[in-house]
Amino acid sequence: MVAFVSRTRAARAVGVLVGLLLCLRPAAAQLPEGAQQVRVRLLHGVRVERVDVQATGGDLTVTLPDLSTDPLLRIDAGETATISRRGGELALAHGDRWIYARALKISGATLSLTPSAGAARAYTGALYITPEGNALQLVNEVPLPDYVASVVASEYPFKDEAGARAMAVVARTYALRATGKFSGSYDHVDGTASQVYKGVSAVTATARDAAQDTRGEVVTYDGELIAAVYFSSSGGHTADNEDVWDADEVLPYLRGRPDPYDKPSPHHRWTARVSRPAVLRALSAHYNIDVQGFYLGDRSEDGRLMFFKLLKPNGQTTRVQANDFRLAVNNGVSGAPLKSTWFDARRSGDTYVIEGRGYGHGVGLAQWGAHVMAQRGHSYREILTFYYDGVSITTLENVPQAPVANAPKPLADRPTEETRRRIGW
């Protein structure tokens, strides 16, 4: 049951409201791309207490998710509705009309979404809104082609055709393989824990063409979708997956290899000077111990650090994984100074001088390398088979199994912080 009241009666409205939690079918890899939908949580990591939804490409309809196709409300083109919380339910205000429900679906034309603090973004597909604590959960069920085009535009800053096409195939593969990683109500988030997704307003002509030209294409190994991870710059060598993440198995297509295409990258070699007190505060807060310093640990064959030893006041040390160390420092120190785990560090007074190579975790496709390969005349298929060893590029119709939600997780004993892993830049 849904309650409708005028704005003047809103304060006196009393009703028993029943709604449904978001319950959407998962994507199935054997379907053609046109039938695929991706469920993306919007404004991930942002507390959203109120949001304005405007109909920007035509009319929108408001319904109860999975209960009835009969519209509760129509939002005409150019009009705006405001959704907020009232106790444990949603309150939608449109003109002098109010709707209260436990969950709402808004669909139809392109919609513009503006949180109470932030800029507007436009999205296609449907928007599902549910309460979450004292805030709102926003999930965009977007057609896969639109999602891929937006990710390419958001993640790949170059305009070359072959690199953008390679990125489109990677984004599509990652989107489908990672289905189910987060929760039953969405497949991905719109930030760096999945792939950066800024909606339809971010899409460029290059990204749109790349998504269309590779429509339905995915990367497989032994007939299954790969964990299509990627990063910015390799520093001259990519990494094995098991050296970076706590993988249950060695993934044969995620093998480290020399990367001669990275040299033009501005991140190929880098130097950072970082405040020692700031680093130690960040590490102490992240690991909940008093960190007095650190020692560099062993390295993988490609040169990346595999772990660090944190020095405690009693002189004992605690061993931590290198990628988690990097994320801890970057999350706690202004400017995110550690571009990769491939570096040397020395102390100069109250400053750490860090000399490193590459940008990102180092596993899978290097975006700068893909860009340089494209500039040198390589095709997008050659780019993909260079960075993912032994793979095939095929279409969704030729993938017999549904996506497998077992993309590698970052190392570290912090399961509740999985969503802080950086996939792209």
Short mmCIF file of C-alpha atoms in Angstrom, two decimals, residues 221-222 241 249-255 388-390:
data_model
loop_
_atom_site.label_atom_id
_atom_site.label_comp_id
_atom_site.label_asym_id
_atom_site.label_seq_id
_atom_site.Cartn_x
_atom_site.Cartn_y
_atom_site.Cartn_z
CA TYR A 221 39.96 -18.10 -20.98
CA ASP A 222 38.98 -21.75 -21.38
CA ASN A 241 47.89 -11.73 -9.76
CA GLU A 249 44.69 -19.71 -7.47
CA VAL A 250 47.25 -18.54 -9.96
CA LEU A 251 45.27 -17.11 -12.88
CA PRO A 252 47.16 -18.11 -16.04
CA TYR A 253 45.96 -15.11 -18.03
CA LEU A 254 47.14 -12.62 -15.37
CA ARG A 255 50.86 -13.19 -15.75
CA TYR A 388 46.00 -11.06 -20.97
CA ASP A 389 47.97 -14.21 -21.71
CA GLY A 390 46.33 -17.00 -23.72
#
